[in-house]
């Protein structure tokens, strides 16, 4: 199942902190993809071995109930902002101005 989500901020649970956490990786995901040897270094990934972590906001149960997802493991790639089906007046910071 393929869904497009807008990323509104970077992962912050543990980013830059000297402890293992969801976001304890010290390099961005794209650097990890471009230089896999960096991922194998200490703090190249988070405590679960991932180079990125996303919190899907589920305040209205749109993830668990509507999609039927419970803590999904996902793959991701950057896409054009036009593929996002959210409110069209919301700012998409990755889009060229």
XYZ file of C-alpha atoms in Angstrom:
97
model
C 0.000 0.000 0.000
C 1.497 3.323 -1.062
C 0.627 6.564 0.750
C 2.155 10.034 0.528
C 2.774 11.960 3.752
C 4.123 15.444 4.266
C 7.134 15.599 6.575
C 6.772 18.610 8.836
C 9.882 18.333 10.988
C 12.908 16.173 11.626
C 12.894 13.341 14.103
C 13.683 14.803 17.509
C 13.488 11.934 20.045
C 17.171 11.634 20.873
C 18.617 13.619 17.943
C 22.059 14.779 19.017
C 21.675 13.221 22.463
C 24.321 10.820 23.843
C 21.793 8.008 24.413
C 20.090 5.443 22.174
C 16.625 6.493 21.025
C 14.291 6.578 18.016
C 16.283 9.443 16.477
C 19.743 8.875 17.888
C 21.419 8.652 14.474
C 23.957 11.412 13.908
C 23.853 11.554 10.114
C 20.930 12.327 7.783
C 19.260 9.428 5.953
C 20.472 10.581 2.528
C 24.098 10.592 3.673
C 23.617 7.084 4.999
C 22.196 6.017 1.612
C 25.043 7.676 -0.312
C 27.787 6.329 1.991
C 26.625 3.005 3.545
C 29.908 2.619 5.412
C 28.885 5.619 7.552
C 25.710 3.778 8.600
C 27.837 1.019 10.082
C 29.658 3.481 12.337
C 28.511 4.167 15.883
C 25.361 6.345 15.818
C 25.105 6.050 12.030
C 21.567 4.710 12.546
C 19.065 4.878 15.394
C 18.917 2.264 18.155
C 16.855 -0.029 15.896
C 19.245 0.168 12.934
C 17.216 2.619 10.837
C 18.599 5.771 9.208
C 15.256 7.594 9.571
C 12.212 7.573 11.858
C 8.771 9.060 11.240
C 5.998 9.758 13.735
C 2.712 9.498 11.851
C 0.260 11.808 13.601
C -2.788 9.775 14.577
C -4.857 12.197 16.665
C -8.062 11.281 14.825
C -7.153 7.578 14.432
C -6.631 8.159 10.727
C -3.601 5.836 10.744
C -4.721 2.991 13.031
C -8.422 2.924 12.135
C -8.725 4.388 8.639
C -5.589 2.727 7.237
C -5.483 -0.221 9.640
C -1.809 0.401 10.438
C -0.366 -0.245 13.911
C 3.226 1.009 14.158
C 4.075 0.272 10.511
C 7.559 -0.236 9.154
C 7.820 1.898 6.032
C 10.111 2.691 3.138
C 10.246 6.233 1.823
C 11.397 8.443 -1.002
C 11.066 12.164 -1.760
C 8.241 12.931 -4.221
C 6.710 16.005 -5.780
C 4.471 17.985 -3.426
C 1.674 17.661 -5.995
C 1.290 13.970 -5.051
C 0.221 14.875 -1.502
C -3.555 14.789 -1.050
C -3.725 16.999 2.045
C -5.056 20.561 2.339
C -3.840 22.496 -0.669
C -3.325 25.694 1.350
C -0.798 23.998 3.643
C 2.799 25.053 3.049
C 5.056 22.441 1.471
C 8.576 23.552 2.401
C 10.268 21.145 -0.019
C 8.537 22.658 -3.062
C 10.296 25.334 -5.104
C 8.753 28.749 -4.570
